[in-house]
Short mmCIF file of C-alpha atoms in Angstrom, two decimals:
data_model
loop_
_atom_site.label_atom_id
_atom_site.label_comp_id
_atom_site.label_asym_id
_atom_site.label_seq_id
_atom_site.Cartn_x
_atom_site.Cartn_y
_atom_site.Cartn_z
CA UNK A 190 148.79 121.72 81.68
CA UNK A 191 151.33 124.35 80.58
CA UNK A 192 150.10 127.89 80.01
CA UNK A 193 147.61 127.99 82.91
CA UNK A 194 148.39 129.59 86.27
CA UNK A 195 147.58 126.89 88.85
CA UNK A 196 148.55 129.22 91.66
CA UNK A 197 145.99 131.83 90.67
CA UNK A 198 143.23 129.22 90.36
CA UNK A 199 144.10 127.83 93.77
CA UNK A 200 144.14 131.34 95.24
CA UNK A 201 140.68 132.08 93.80
CA UNK A 202 139.33 128.86 95.27
CA UNK A 203 140.74 129.81 98.69
CA UNK A 204 139.27 133.31 98.40
CA UNK A 205 135.87 131.82 97.58
CA UNK A 206 136.12 129.60 100.69
CA UNK A 207 136.82 132.68 102.79
CA UNK A 208 133.83 134.52 101.32
CA UNK A 209 131.59 131.53 102.03
CA UNK A 210 132.68 131.53 105.68
CA UNK A 211 132.01 135.25 105.90
CA UNK A 212 128.57 134.97 104.33
CA UNK A 213 127.68 132.10 106.64
CA UNK A 214 128.45 134.33 109.62
CA UNK A 215 126.46 137.24 108.19
CA UNK A 216 123.33 135.25 107.33
CA UNK A 217 122.21 135.22 110.95
CA UNK A 218 122.61 139.00 111.14
CA UNK A 219 120.75 139.85 107.94
CA UNK A 220 117.00 140.32 107.85
CA UNK A 221 116.77 139.18 104.26
CA UNK A 222 117.84 135.63 104.98
CA UNK A 223 116.49 134.31 101.68
CA UNK A 224 118.63 136.69 99.65
CA UNK A 225 121.75 135.93 101.69
CA UNK A 226 121.20 132.21 101.27
CA UNK A 227 120.98 132.70 97.51
CA UNK A 228 124.31 134.54 97.52
CA UNK A 229 125.88 131.81 99.62
CA UNK A 230 124.62 129.08 97.30
CA UNK A 231 125.97 130.97 94.31
CA UNK A 232 129.41 131.29 95.90
CA UNK A 233 129.43 127.61 96.86
CA UNK A 234 128.63 126.65 93.27
CA UNK A 235 131.35 128.96 91.95
CA UNK A 236 133.85 127.50 94.39
CA UNK A 237 132.93 124.00 93.27
CA UNK A 238 133.62 124.95 89.66
CA UNK A 239 136.96 126.55 90.61
CA UNK A 240 138.09 123.43 92.41
CA UNK A 241 137.04 121.26 89.44
CA UNK A 242 139.12 123.49 87.17
CA UNK A 243 142.06 123.22 89.55
CA UNK A 244 141.85 119.42 89.46
CA UNK A 245 141.67 119.49 85.66
CA UNK A 246 144.68 121.78 85.40
CA UNK A 247 146.78 119.83 87.87
CA UNK A 248 145.80 116.61 86.12
CA UNK A 249 147.52 117.71 82.92
CA UNK A 250 146.34 116.97 79.39
CA UNK A 251 142.99 115.20 79.70
CA UNK A 252 143.17 113.90 76.12
CA UNK A 253 146.06 111.66 77.09
CA UNK A 254 147.89 112.24 73.80
CA UNK A 255 150.70 114.18 75.46
CA UNK A 256 150.55 116.96 72.90
CA UNK A 257 150.44 120.56 73.97
CA UNK A 258 148.15 121.46 71.02
CA UNK A 259 146.19 124.49 72.15
CA UNK A 260 148.24 125.19 75.29
CA UNK A 261 149.86 128.15 73.61
CA UNK A 262 146.65 129.57 72.13
CA UNK A 263 146.37 133.30 72.62
CA UNK A 264 142.82 134.58 72.96
CA UNK A 265 141.99 138.11 74.08
CA UNK A 266 139.72 140.92 72.85
CA UNK A 267 142.41 142.22 70.47
CA UNK A 268 144.23 139.14 69.21
CA UNK A 269 143.58 135.48 68.50
CA UNK A 270 146.39 133.07 67.62
CA UNK A 271 146.20 129.29 67.68
CA UNK A 272 149.22 127.02 67.99
CA UNK A 273 147.56 124.26 65.95
CA UNK A 274 146.49 124.38 62.30
CA UNK A 275 143.14 123.02 63.50
CA UNK A 276 142.58 126.33 65.29
CA UNK A 277 141.89 127.16 68.91
CA UNK A 278 141.39 124.24 71.31
CA UNK A 279 137.98 125.28 72.62
CA UNK A 280 137.71 122.52 75.23
CA UNK A 281 140.86 123.81 76.89
CA UNK A 282 139.62 127.37 76.52
CA UNK A 283 136.47 126.43 78.46
CA UNK A 284 138.67 125.13 81.27
CA UNK A 285 140.91 128.19 81.14
CA UNK A 286 138.04 130.69 81.15
CA UNK A 287 135.89 128.71 83.60
CA UNK A 288 132.77 128.70 81.42
CA UNK A 289 130.42 125.76 80.79
CA UNK A 290 130.05 123.66 77.65
CA UNK A 291 126.81 123.77 75.65
CA UNK A 292 125.98 120.07 75.85
CA UNK A 293 123.28 117.85 74.35
CA UNK A 294 121.14 118.12 77.48
CA UNK A 295 121.09 121.92 77.33
CA UNK A 296 120.27 121.89 73.61
CA UNK A 297 117.41 119.43 74.22
CA UNK A 298 115.98 121.71 76.89
CA UNK A 299 116.38 124.69 74.59
CA UNK A 300 114.40 122.95 71.83
CA UNK A 301 111.70 121.86 74.25
CA UNK A 302 111.14 125.44 75.39
CA UNK A 303 111.12 127.08 71.94
CA UNK A 304 109.23 124.17 70.34
CA UNK A 305 111.50 124.04 67.29
CA UNK A 306 115.02 122.92 66.36
CA UNK A 307 117.81 125.16 67.56
CA UNK A 308 119.80 127.26 65.10
CA UNK A 309 122.46 125.31 63.14
CA UNK A 310 125.16 127.49 64.72
CA UNK A 311 124.10 126.16 68.13
CA UNK A 312 123.41 122.61 67.00
CA UNK A 313 126.86 122.29 65.36
CA UNK A 314 128.75 123.58 68.37
CA UNK A 315 129.78 126.89 66.84
CA UNK A 316 128.13 128.55 69.83
CA UNK A 317 129.79 126.13 72.20
CA UNK A 318 130.17 127.69 75.65
CA UNK A 319 128.01 129.63 78.08
CA UNK A 320 127.67 131.28 81.44
CA UNK A 321 124.30 130.88 83.20
CA UNK A 322 122.30 130.12 80.05
CA UNK A 323 120.24 127.70 82.15
CA UNK A 324 119.12 130.60 84.35
CA UNK A 325 117.87 132.48 81.27
CA UNK A 326 115.93 129.39 80.18
CA UNK A 327 114.50 129.15 83.72
CA UNK A 328 113.22 132.73 83.41
CA UNK A 329 111.71 132.05 80.00
CA UNK A 330 110.04 128.88 81.25
CA UNK A 331 108.37 130.93 84.00
CA UNK A 332 107.09 133.47 81.46
CA UNK A 333 109.59 136.15 82.51
CA UNK A 334 111.34 138.37 79.98
CA UNK A 335 115.02 139.02 79.46
CA UNK A 336 116.90 141.16 76.97
CA UNK A 337 119.70 140.55 74.48
CA UNK A 338 122.87 142.59 74.18
CA UNK A 339 125.56 142.32 71.53
CA UNK A 340 127.85 144.77 69.78
CA UNK A 341 130.24 145.74 67.04
CA UNK A 342 133.52 147.65 67.05
CA UNK A 343 133.42 149.67 63.80
CA UNK A 344 136.96 149.43 62.46
CA UNK A 345 136.26 149.12 58.73
CA UNK A 346 133.98 150.55 56.05
CA UNK A 347 132.44 147.17 55.34
CA UNK A 348 131.81 144.24 57.63
CA UNK A 349 133.01 140.76 56.67
CA UNK A 350 131.28 137.40 57.02
CA UNK A 351 132.81 136.79 60.43
CA UNK A 352 131.10 139.92 61.73
CA UNK A 353 127.73 138.59 60.58
CA UNK A 354 127.78 135.43 62.70
CA UNK A 355 126.81 136.91 66.11
CA UNK A 356 124.20 139.15 64.50
CA UNK A 357 122.60 136.31 62.51
CA UNK A 358 122.40 134.22 65.65
CA UNK A 359 121.20 137.12 67.81
CA UNK A 360 118.41 137.87 65.34
CA UNK A 361 117.28 134.26 65.61
CA UNK A 362 117.35 134.44 69.42
CA UNK A 363 115.32 137.64 69.36
CA UNK A 364 112.69 136.06 67.14
CA UNK A 365 112.27 132.76 69.01
CA UNK A 366 112.17 134.39 72.46
CA UNK A 367 110.41 137.64 71.41
CA UNK A 368 112.67 139.87 73.49
CA UNK A 369 114.23 143.34 73.12
CA UNK A 370 117.77 143.76 71.86
CA UNK A 371 120.38 146.48 72.40
CA UNK A 372 123.37 146.72 70.02
CA UNK A 373 126.39 148.73 71.10
CA UNK A 374 128.67 150.35 68.51
CA UNK A 375 131.97 150.94 70.28
CA UNK A 376 133.20 153.84 68.18
CA UNK A 377 134.93 155.17 71.30
CA UNK A 378 136.96 151.97 71.61
CA UNK A 379 138.17 152.25 68.01
CA UNK A 380 139.18 155.86 68.58
CA UNK A 381 141.26 154.76 71.57
CA UNK A 382 142.85 151.69 69.97
CA UNK A 383 143.17 152.68 66.30
CA UNK A 384 144.88 155.56 64.54
CA UNK A 385 141.51 157.03 63.51
CA UNK A 386 140.08 160.49 63.88
CA UNK A 387 136.94 160.62 65.99
CA UNK A 388 134.79 161.67 63.04
CA UNK A 389 136.03 158.64 61.10
CA UNK A 390 135.07 156.29 63.93
CA UNK A 391 131.58 157.76 63.99
CA UNK A 392 131.24 157.50 60.22
CA UNK A 393 132.31 153.84 60.25
CA UNK A 394 129.82 153.13 63.03
CA UNK A 395 127.02 154.65 60.96
CA UNK A 396 128.06 152.60 57.93
CA UNK A 397 128.25 149.37 59.95
CA UNK A 398 124.82 150.08 61.42
CA UNK A 399 123.39 149.90 57.91
CA UNK A 400 124.90 146.43 57.44
CA UNK A 401 123.39 145.32 60.76
CA UNK A 402 119.97 146.75 59.95
CA UNK A 403 120.08 145.04 56.53
CA UNK A 404 119.94 141.67 58.30
CA UNK A 405 116.29 142.40 59.06
CA UNK A 406 116.16 143.38 62.72
CA UNK A 407 112.81 144.67 63.96
CA UNK A 408 113.00 148.40 64.81
CA UNK A 409 110.14 147.97 67.29
CA UNK A 410 112.32 145.64 69.38
CA UNK A 411 115.87 146.78 68.60
CA UNK A 412 117.93 149.75 69.82
CA UNK A 413 121.32 150.50 68.24
CA UNK A 414 123.56 153.03 69.97
CA UNK A 415 127.03 154.44 69.23
CA UNK A 416 128.87 155.20 72.47
CA UNK A 417 130.21 158.59 71.39
CA UNK A 418 126.65 159.85 70.88
CA UNK A 419 124.61 157.88 73.40
CA UNK A 420 126.77 158.60 76.43
CA UNK A 421 125.61 162.22 76.40
CA UNK A 422 121.96 161.30 75.81
CA UNK A 423 121.42 158.97 78.75
CA UNK A 424 122.61 159.95 82.27
CA UNK A 425 121.62 156.52 83.62
CA UNK A 426 124.02 154.81 81.25
CA UNK A 427 126.92 157.08 82.19
CA UNK A 428 126.12 156.70 85.89
CA UNK A 429 126.41 152.92 85.55
CA UNK A 430 129.74 153.33 83.77
CA UNK A 431 131.02 155.33 86.74
CA UNK A 432 129.64 152.81 89.24
CA UNK A 433 131.48 150.01 87.45
CA UNK A 434 134.71 152.00 87.20
CA UNK A 435 134.61 152.61 90.96
CA UNK A 436 134.44 148.85 91.60
CA UNK A 437 137.43 147.85 89.47
CA UNK A 438 140.98 148.76 90.45
CA UNK A 439 143.82 149.52 88.05
CA UNK A 440 145.59 146.32 89.09
CA UNK A 441 142.49 144.29 88.32
CA UNK A 442 141.91 145.79 84.89
CA UNK A 443 145.63 145.47 84.13
CA UNK A 444 145.52 141.80 85.04
CA UNK A 445 142.39 141.14 82.97
CA UNK A 446 143.26 143.09 79.84
CA UNK A 447 147.04 143.35 79.90
CA UNK A 448 147.26 147.14 80.14
CA UNK A 449 150.59 148.62 81.17
CA UNK A 450 151.94 151.93 82.42
CA UNK A 451 152.02 153.37 78.90
CA UNK A 452 148.32 152.65 78.21
CA UNK A 453 146.15 155.76 77.82
CA UNK A 454 143.72 156.22 80.69
CA UNK A 455 140.88 156.01 78.14
CA UNK A 456 141.74 152.37 77.49
CA UNK A 457 141.87 151.62 81.20
CA UNK A 458 138.40 153.07 81.71
CA UNK A 459 136.79 151.64 78.57
CA UNK A 460 135.89 148.12 79.83
CA UNK A 461 133.24 149.71 82.06
CA UNK A 462 131.59 151.19 78.95
CA UNK A 463 131.25 147.75 77.37
CA UNK A 464 129.99 146.35 80.68
CA UNK A 465 127.24 148.93 81.27
CA UNK A 466 124.75 147.65 78.63
CA UNK A 467 124.57 144.37 80.58
CA UNK A 468 122.29 146.08 83.11
CA UNK A 469 118.69 147.03 82.35
CA UNK A 470 119.03 150.18 84.48
CA UNK A 471 121.26 151.60 81.72
CA UNK A 472 118.18 151.90 79.48
CA UNK A 473 115.36 153.52 81.48
CA UNK A 474 113.49 154.45 78.29
CA UNK A 475 113.16 150.71 77.57
CA UNK A 476 112.84 149.11 81.01
CA UNK A 477 111.62 151.97 83.19
CA UNK A 478 112.73 151.56 86.79
CA UNK A 479 113.12 147.76 86.51
CA UNK A 480 116.77 147.12 87.34
CA UNK A 481 116.35 143.34 87.48
CA UNK A 482 115.74 142.38 83.84
CA UNK A 483 118.19 139.55 83.03
CA UNK A 484 120.59 139.96 80.11
CA UNK A 485 121.90 137.37 77.63
CA UNK A 486 124.97 138.29 75.60
CA UNK A 487 125.79 136.31 72.42
CA UNK A 488 129.41 137.07 71.50
CA UNK A 489 132.68 135.57 70.36
CA UNK A 490 134.60 134.09 73.26
CA UNK A 491 137.43 136.62 72.91
CA UNK A 492 135.03 139.18 74.45
CA UNK A 493 134.57 137.09 77.59
CA UNK A 494 137.15 139.01 79.70
CA UNK A 495 134.91 142.09 79.58
CA UNK A 496 132.00 140.15 80.97
CA UNK A 497 133.93 138.17 83.56
CA UNK A 498 134.73 141.58 84.98
CA UNK A 499 131.06 142.60 84.63
CA UNK A 500 129.84 139.48 86.42
CA UNK A 501 132.28 140.11 89.29
CA UNK A 502 131.00 143.67 89.70
CA UNK A 503 127.26 143.06 89.26
CA UNK A 504 126.43 141.73 92.78
CA UNK A 505 128.26 144.66 94.39
CA UNK A 506 125.99 147.04 92.50
CA UNK A 507 122.84 145.08 93.29
CA UNK A 508 122.45 144.02 89.65
CA UNK A 509 122.02 140.63 88.00
CA UNK A 510 125.02 138.94 86.43
CA UNK A 511 124.70 138.84 82.64
CA UNK A 512 124.50 135.42 81.02
CA UNK A 513 126.70 134.69 78.00
CA UNK A 514 126.64 132.44 74.96
CA UNK A 515 130.08 132.17 73.33
CA UNK A 516 130.85 131.46 69.69
CA UNK A 517 134.01 130.05 68.22
CA UNK A 518 135.95 132.15 65.72
CA UNK A 519 135.27 132.49 62.03
CA UNK A 520 138.69 131.59 60.62
CA UNK A 521 140.72 133.55 58.09
CA UNK A 522 140.83 132.17 54.57
CA UNK A 523 144.48 131.34 55.07
CA UNK A 524 143.74 128.94 57.93
CA UNK A 525 142.16 128.48 61.35
CA UNK A 526 145.17 129.68 63.32
CA UNK A 527 143.84 133.25 63.16
CA UNK A 528 140.41 134.81 62.85
CA UNK A 529 139.35 137.01 59.94
CA UNK A 530 140.78 140.54 59.99
CA UNK A 531 139.09 143.65 58.66
CA UNK A 532 142.55 145.10 57.97
CA UNK A 533 143.56 142.29 55.57
CA UNK A 534 141.31 142.23 52.52
CA UNK A 535 142.51 138.79 51.44
CA UNK A 536 141.83 137.13 54.79
CA UNK A 537 138.11 137.81 54.55
CA UNK A 538 135.01 137.75 52.38
CA UNK A 539 133.57 141.25 52.77
CA UNK A 540 129.92 142.16 52.37
CA UNK A 541 130.95 144.57 49.60
CA UNK A 542 132.81 141.93 47.54
CA UNK A 543 131.73 141.21 43.98
CA UNK A 544 131.03 137.66 42.75
CA UNK A 545 134.38 137.71 40.97
CA UNK A 546 136.20 138.76 44.15
CA UNK A 547 134.45 136.05 46.19
CA UNK A 548 135.38 133.38 43.65
CA UNK A 549 138.99 134.56 43.38
CA UNK A 550 139.51 134.80 47.15
CA UNK A 551 138.13 131.32 47.82
CA UNK A 552 139.96 129.64 44.95
CA UNK A 553 143.25 131.41 45.63
CA UNK A 554 143.40 131.84 49.40
CA UNK A 555 141.08 129.30 51.08
CA UNK A 556 143.39 126.85 52.86
CA UNK A 557 142.87 123.28 51.67
CA UNK A 558 142.79 120.15 53.76
CA UNK A 559 143.44 118.04 50.70
CA UNK A 560 146.56 116.12 49.73
CA UNK A 561 149.36 117.23 47.41
CA UNK A 562 148.16 115.20 44.41
CA UNK A 563 144.84 113.81 43.22
CA UNK A 564 146.12 110.26 43.55
CA UNK A 565 147.30 110.83 47.12
CA UNK A 566 144.03 112.58 48.02
CA UNK A 567 141.95 109.65 46.75
CA UNK A 568 144.14 107.29 48.75
CA UNK A 569 144.36 109.23 52.03
CA UNK A 570 141.36 111.56 51.88
CA UNK A 571 141.04 115.17 52.99
CA UNK A 572 141.14 116.72 56.45
CA UNK A 573 137.92 118.63 57.18
CA UNK A 574 139.32 119.95 60.47
CA UNK A 575 141.73 122.24 58.64
CA UNK A 576 139.97 122.72 55.31
CA UNK A 577 138.63 126.29 55.33
CA UNK A 578 135.98 125.70 52.67
CA UNK A 579 134.46 122.94 54.80
CA UNK A 580 134.73 125.05 57.95
CA UNK A 581 132.84 127.88 56.22
CA UNK A 582 130.18 125.43 55.07
CA UNK A 583 129.62 124.56 58.73
CA UNK A 584 128.57 128.18 59.26
CA UNK A 585 126.49 128.75 56.14
CA UNK A 586 125.17 125.43 54.77
CA UNK A 587 121.87 124.82 56.57
CA UNK A 588 121.31 121.24 55.36
CA UNK A 589 122.77 118.92 58.02
CA UNK A 590 122.52 115.79 55.85
CA UNK A 591 124.28 117.43 52.91
CA UNK A 592 127.02 118.78 55.17
CA UNK A 593 127.61 115.34 56.67
CA UNK A 594 127.76 113.71 53.22
CA UNK A 595 130.33 116.29 52.09
CA UNK A 596 132.36 115.63 55.22
CA UNK A 597 132.27 111.85 54.71
CA UNK A 598 133.03 111.98 50.98
CA UNK A 599 135.86 114.49 51.39
CA UNK A 600 137.39 112.54 54.26
CA UNK A 601 137.27 109.34 52.20
CA UNK A 602 138.93 111.03 49.24
CA UNK A 603 135.91 110.74 46.96
CA UNK A 604 135.52 114.54 46.80
CA UNK A 605 138.37 116.88 45.88
CA UNK A 606 139.11 120.32 47.36
CA UNK A 607 137.83 121.99 44.20
CA UNK A 608 134.33 120.63 44.85
CA UNK A 609 134.24 122.13 48.34
CA UNK A 610 135.42 125.49 47.05
CA UNK A 611 132.78 125.52 44.31
CA UNK A 612 130.08 124.55 46.82
CA UNK A 613 131.15 127.40 49.09
CA UNK A 614 131.24 129.91 46.22
CA UNK A 615 127.73 128.86 45.20
CA UNK A 616 126.45 129.48 48.75
CA UNK A 617 128.30 132.68 49.63
CA UNK A 618 127.81 134.54 46.33
CA UNK A 619 123.98 134.82 46.54
CA UNK A 620 124.19 135.41 50.31
CA UNK A 621 126.46 138.44 49.83
CA UNK A 622 124.56 139.76 46.79
CA UNK A 623 121.22 139.54 48.62
CA UNK A 624 122.73 141.39 51.57
CA UNK A 625 123.99 144.13 49.25
CA UNK A 626 120.51 144.56 47.78
CA UNK A 627 118.93 144.81 51.23
CA UNK A 628 121.54 147.29 52.36
CA UNK A 629 120.74 149.58 49.43
CA UNK A 630 117.27 150.02 50.90
CA UNK A 631 118.59 151.12 54.32
CA UNK A 632 118.48 154.92 54.49
CA UNK A 633 119.87 157.41 57.00
CA UNK A 634 116.34 157.79 58.33
CA UNK A 635 116.24 154.06 59.07
CA UNK A 636 119.49 154.36 61.02
CA UNK A 637 118.12 157.33 62.96
CA UNK A 638 115.02 155.31 63.81
CA UNK A 639 117.08 152.47 65.28
CA UNK A 640 119.34 154.89 67.15
CA UNK A 641 116.61 157.01 68.73
CA UNK A 642 116.23 156.25 72.47
CA UNK A 643 112.64 155.03 72.79
CA UNK A 644 110.44 152.35 74.36
CA UNK A 645 110.64 148.93 72.72
CA UNK A 646 107.83 146.40 72.32
CA UNK A 647 108.21 143.21 74.33
#
């Protein structure tokens, strides 16, 4: 499979074998045999996964169609580009990143534990990949608590629909599991990466916090913190940042994030800041001296490099590895080859858009999967895989039966692209207007309440 480094995967597998041999030797010398055995089992399982990935990579294209498709996909925390008009090949991304697919068995277990259907975003495979989600469900099944962590990099005055997805899903997770949530606003990251003044980054973070709060999060269970403010309020948080930074070399962070010799040292040190909220010891006012509260992070898969690093570091610090639940990308109006961008007003539906702007953007810019003429469309049908209106309906139309009927009728040619666009406009317009009304009720005092370090109820 072109684009993947077989040598590096093989090297990691060999390194894991060496660590297993070393742990085997040490088990007899350690008093805490049970803990050592757990570490050994974990490494053996990781090594098994690495070798499976190596076989998959060496075996070439598993689809057998001979097409490179998503081989050239570029996915990192700062850029997403797909080589196919269908968007990123997420199955190949799972192999490349070494995560696990959210399968029917896991969803069935999820529903059994929460005693209700899972969220449509999970059921439809939009949240499609995970790391150690089964361990979080194990904890819940035993009556043990965990906490949620997600975040937002405030780079624009208003958030767009793509920014809402992880927060909508996280709110649902918080409600069904009744757990605390911490939300990080990385205003420091935006200062380092964007041509913004520090005061502007802080102002945008405050504004974005109002959009997040307007979704209806419970202040008794939710803590929102901007890095530029919180770092000076909580020594424990900063101490964890330093611990993480000590564990990661420049070569490692360069390899993970692509930094070079011209990168400011602030960028090189930042990944530790995004990693620190994964550990309950970073929030003593919430968890006291309990450093072993598990963490589940719902996020877009482009953020995974941060948490692969975090998971590598966690055992060395005596902390639990965070679990992750990855979402696919909310595509730009112009097509699924890129995700929405806050810097391009016409690539996105913003939460500040008027009904007229929403209608104009969808009708003018939403990429169609239909044919060139009505006659040809009725003969050949439309392509839902590339039609942006249909892809957006997958995110926001709750009715599974209606969505499936639209898919079937559009694919057969019975429905035209204009119907899908109208359906999407009719769904998104009230959604955005209702959000705007809720946001008007969010005051500065509400933001201060969410941002005040305090105990949470759970």
